[in-house]
């Protein structure tokens, strides 16, 4: 069992262990109370950027908050699908779980990068550090996925069949 785990798969499981509970609780806070949830620390950079630069109405700010919650829950859903796929050894060996992890990392990286940019624009250093740390975790996994060799299919010959070298 330990021989068929790839580094990117193990790293993806560790990322899922962090992002699923954290981003789910952040999104659920926004769903319960959109404005209050938007002004909490993980989302404060977006809230200040929207209020300072875009000057949206209250209803439009709620819609932005719900859109943020939808984006976070989409990343969580792809990470959960990755965990389901990786639990099957045949899918894990063939690398079939990498697509779900790749989509989650792409969406999450874009959201975290936007959070870094908005936090730097509004001068929110705590949110900048949080988003930068999340971005670095996701970019590290993306780099590992790009550098790691693709999964090699394991061809298992039937006992009755002879290969060309054995004839």
Short mmCIF file of C-alpha atoms in Angstrom, two decimals:
data_model
loop_
_atom_site.label_atom_id
_atom_site.label_comp_id
_atom_site.label_asym_id
_atom_site.label_seq_id
_atom_site.Cartn_x
_atom_site.Cartn_y
_atom_site.Cartn_z
CA UNK A 1 0.00 0.00 0.00
CA UNK A 2 2.78 2.44 0.81
CA UNK A 3 4.41 1.79 -2.55
CA UNK A 4 1.60 3.16 -4.69
CA UNK A 5 1.25 6.58 -3.07
CA UNK A 6 2.67 9.44 -5.12
CA UNK A 7 4.08 12.55 -3.44
CA UNK A 8 1.45 14.80 -5.03
CA UNK A 9 -1.34 12.52 -3.81
CA UNK A 10 -0.03 12.57 -0.26
CA UNK A 11 0.43 16.33 -0.44
CA UNK A 12 -3.11 16.68 -1.79
CA UNK A 13 -4.49 14.73 1.17
CA UNK A 14 -2.68 17.06 3.56
CA UNK A 15 -4.05 20.09 1.73
CA UNK A 16 -7.56 18.65 1.83
CA UNK A 17 -7.19 18.09 5.58
CA UNK A 18 -6.57 21.83 5.96
CA UNK A 19 -8.78 23.42 3.32
CA UNK A 20 -11.96 21.36 3.71
CA UNK A 21 -12.70 22.33 7.34
CA UNK A 22 -11.33 25.88 7.13
CA UNK A 23 -13.00 26.93 3.89
CA UNK A 24 -16.23 25.12 4.80
CA UNK A 25 -16.51 27.02 8.08
CA UNK A 26 -15.69 30.30 6.34
CA UNK A 27 -18.30 29.67 3.64
CA UNK A 28 -20.91 28.59 6.19
CA UNK A 29 -20.33 31.81 8.16
CA UNK A 30 -21.03 33.75 4.97
CA UNK A 31 -24.15 31.68 4.26
CA UNK A 32 -25.54 32.27 7.75
CA UNK A 33 -24.81 35.99 7.87
CA UNK A 34 -23.41 37.34 4.59
CA UNK A 35 -22.22 40.77 5.72
CA UNK A 36 -20.90 39.62 9.10
CA UNK A 37 -19.19 36.61 7.49
CA UNK A 38 -17.68 38.80 4.79
CA UNK A 39 -16.02 41.06 7.38
CA UNK A 40 -14.26 38.22 9.21
CA UNK A 41 -10.48 37.85 8.87
CA UNK A 42 -10.34 35.34 5.97
CA UNK A 43 -12.60 37.56 3.85
CA UNK A 44 -11.79 41.06 5.10
CA UNK A 45 -9.58 41.91 2.15
CA UNK A 46 -12.42 41.27 -0.30
CA UNK A 47 -14.90 43.14 1.90
CA UNK A 48 -12.70 46.23 2.22
CA UNK A 49 -11.78 46.18 -1.47
CA UNK A 50 -15.44 45.94 -2.50
CA UNK A 51 -16.54 48.68 -0.14
CA UNK A 52 -13.63 51.04 -0.92
CA UNK A 53 -13.07 50.60 -4.64
CA UNK A 54 -16.30 49.26 -6.11
CA UNK A 55 -18.78 51.13 -3.89
CA UNK A 56 -21.51 48.50 -4.20
CA UNK A 57 -24.91 48.64 -2.55
CA UNK A 58 -25.80 46.39 0.39
CA UNK A 59 -27.57 43.82 -1.77
CA UNK A 60 -24.70 43.72 -4.24
CA UNK A 61 -22.26 43.20 -1.36
CA UNK A 62 -24.36 40.26 -0.19
CA UNK A 63 -24.23 38.81 -3.69
CA UNK A 64 -20.44 39.17 -3.75
CA UNK A 65 -20.29 37.42 -0.36
CA UNK A 66 -22.44 34.55 -1.62
CA UNK A 67 -20.30 34.30 -4.76
CA UNK A 68 -17.22 34.01 -2.55
CA UNK A 69 -18.92 31.31 -0.47
CA UNK A 70 -19.89 29.46 -3.66
CA UNK A 71 -16.30 29.60 -4.91
CA UNK A 72 -14.94 28.28 -1.62
CA UNK A 73 -17.50 25.47 -1.51
CA UNK A 74 -16.61 24.55 -5.11
CA UNK A 75 -12.97 24.13 -4.10
CA UNK A 76 -14.08 22.09 -1.07
CA UNK A 77 -16.26 19.88 -3.29
CA UNK A 78 -13.37 19.13 -5.65
CA UNK A 79 -11.08 18.36 -2.72
CA UNK A 80 -13.72 16.02 -1.29
CA UNK A 81 -14.04 14.32 -4.69
CA UNK A 82 -10.25 13.95 -4.72
CA UNK A 83 -10.38 12.24 -1.32
CA UNK A 84 -13.07 9.86 -2.55
CA UNK A 85 -11.08 9.04 -5.69
CA UNK A 86 -7.82 8.54 -3.82
CA UNK A 87 -9.41 6.07 -1.43
CA UNK A 88 -9.58 3.50 -4.27
CA UNK A 89 -6.21 1.95 -4.98
CA UNK A 90 -6.85 1.39 -8.69
CA UNK A 91 -7.73 5.04 -9.29
CA UNK A 92 -4.80 6.20 -7.16
CA UNK A 93 -2.30 4.01 -9.06
CA UNK A 94 -3.51 5.19 -12.47
CA UNK A 95 -3.47 8.86 -11.45
CA UNK A 96 -7.20 9.29 -12.02
CA UNK A 97 -7.57 11.45 -8.94
CA UNK A 98 -5.22 14.16 -10.21
CA UNK A 99 -7.91 15.95 -12.22
CA UNK A 100 -10.05 16.75 -9.19
CA UNK A 101 -7.00 17.91 -7.25
CA UNK A 102 -5.83 20.01 -10.19
CA UNK A 103 -9.18 21.78 -10.54
CA UNK A 104 -9.34 22.45 -6.79
CA UNK A 105 -5.80 23.81 -6.81
CA UNK A 106 -6.42 26.00 -9.85
CA UNK A 107 -9.60 27.55 -8.44
CA UNK A 108 -8.15 27.89 -4.94
CA UNK A 109 -4.93 29.47 -6.21
CA UNK A 110 -6.84 32.05 -8.23
CA UNK A 111 -8.99 32.90 -5.21
CA UNK A 112 -6.01 33.14 -2.87
CA UNK A 113 -4.01 35.22 -5.35
CA UNK A 114 -6.94 37.60 -5.69
CA UNK A 115 -7.07 37.76 -1.88
CA UNK A 116 -3.36 38.63 -1.77
CA UNK A 117 -3.80 41.39 -4.33
CA UNK A 118 -6.85 42.84 -2.59
CA UNK A 119 -5.22 42.64 0.85
CA UNK A 120 -2.18 44.50 -0.42
CA UNK A 121 -4.41 47.16 -1.99
CA UNK A 122 -6.33 47.84 1.24
CA UNK A 123 -3.34 47.46 3.57
CA UNK A 124 -4.61 44.46 5.55
CA UNK A 125 -1.39 42.64 6.62
CA UNK A 126 -2.99 39.77 8.58
CA UNK A 127 -5.21 38.85 5.64
CA UNK A 128 -2.23 39.24 3.30
CA UNK A 129 -0.23 36.73 5.33
CA UNK A 130 -3.15 34.28 5.46
CA UNK A 131 -3.82 34.38 1.73
CA UNK A 132 -0.11 34.24 0.90
CA UNK A 133 0.35 31.16 3.09
CA UNK A 134 -2.62 29.43 1.45
CA UNK A 135 -1.35 30.40 -1.99
CA UNK A 136 2.13 29.04 -1.26
CA UNK A 137 0.69 25.73 -0.03
CA UNK A 138 -1.33 25.32 -3.21
CA UNK A 139 1.48 26.44 -5.53
CA UNK A 140 3.84 23.99 -3.83
CA UNK A 141 1.47 21.13 -4.60
CA UNK A 142 1.05 22.34 -8.18
CA UNK A 143 4.84 22.36 -8.64
CA UNK A 144 5.11 18.85 -7.21
CA UNK A 145 2.38 17.66 -9.58
CA UNK A 146 4.18 19.22 -12.55
CA UNK A 147 7.62 17.87 -11.66
CA UNK A 148 6.53 14.39 -10.61
CA UNK A 149 6.57 11.77 -13.32
CA UNK A 150 3.19 10.55 -14.56
CA UNK A 151 1.83 7.39 -12.99
CA UNK A 152 3.16 4.31 -14.75
CA UNK A 153 0.47 1.76 -15.65
CA UNK A 154 1.23 -1.59 -14.11
CA UNK A 155 0.72 -4.31 -16.69
CA UNK A 156 0.01 -7.62 -15.05
CA UNK A 157 0.38 -10.58 -17.36
CA UNK A 158 -1.91 -13.53 -16.90
CA UNK A 159 -0.13 -16.68 -15.71
CA UNK A 160 -1.00 -18.62 -18.87
CA UNK A 161 0.28 -16.00 -21.29
CA UNK A 162 3.93 -15.70 -22.25
CA UNK A 163 5.61 -12.45 -23.09
CA UNK A 164 7.70 -12.11 -26.25
CA UNK A 165 10.93 -12.59 -24.36
CA UNK A 166 9.84 -15.90 -22.87
CA UNK A 167 9.07 -17.63 -26.19
#
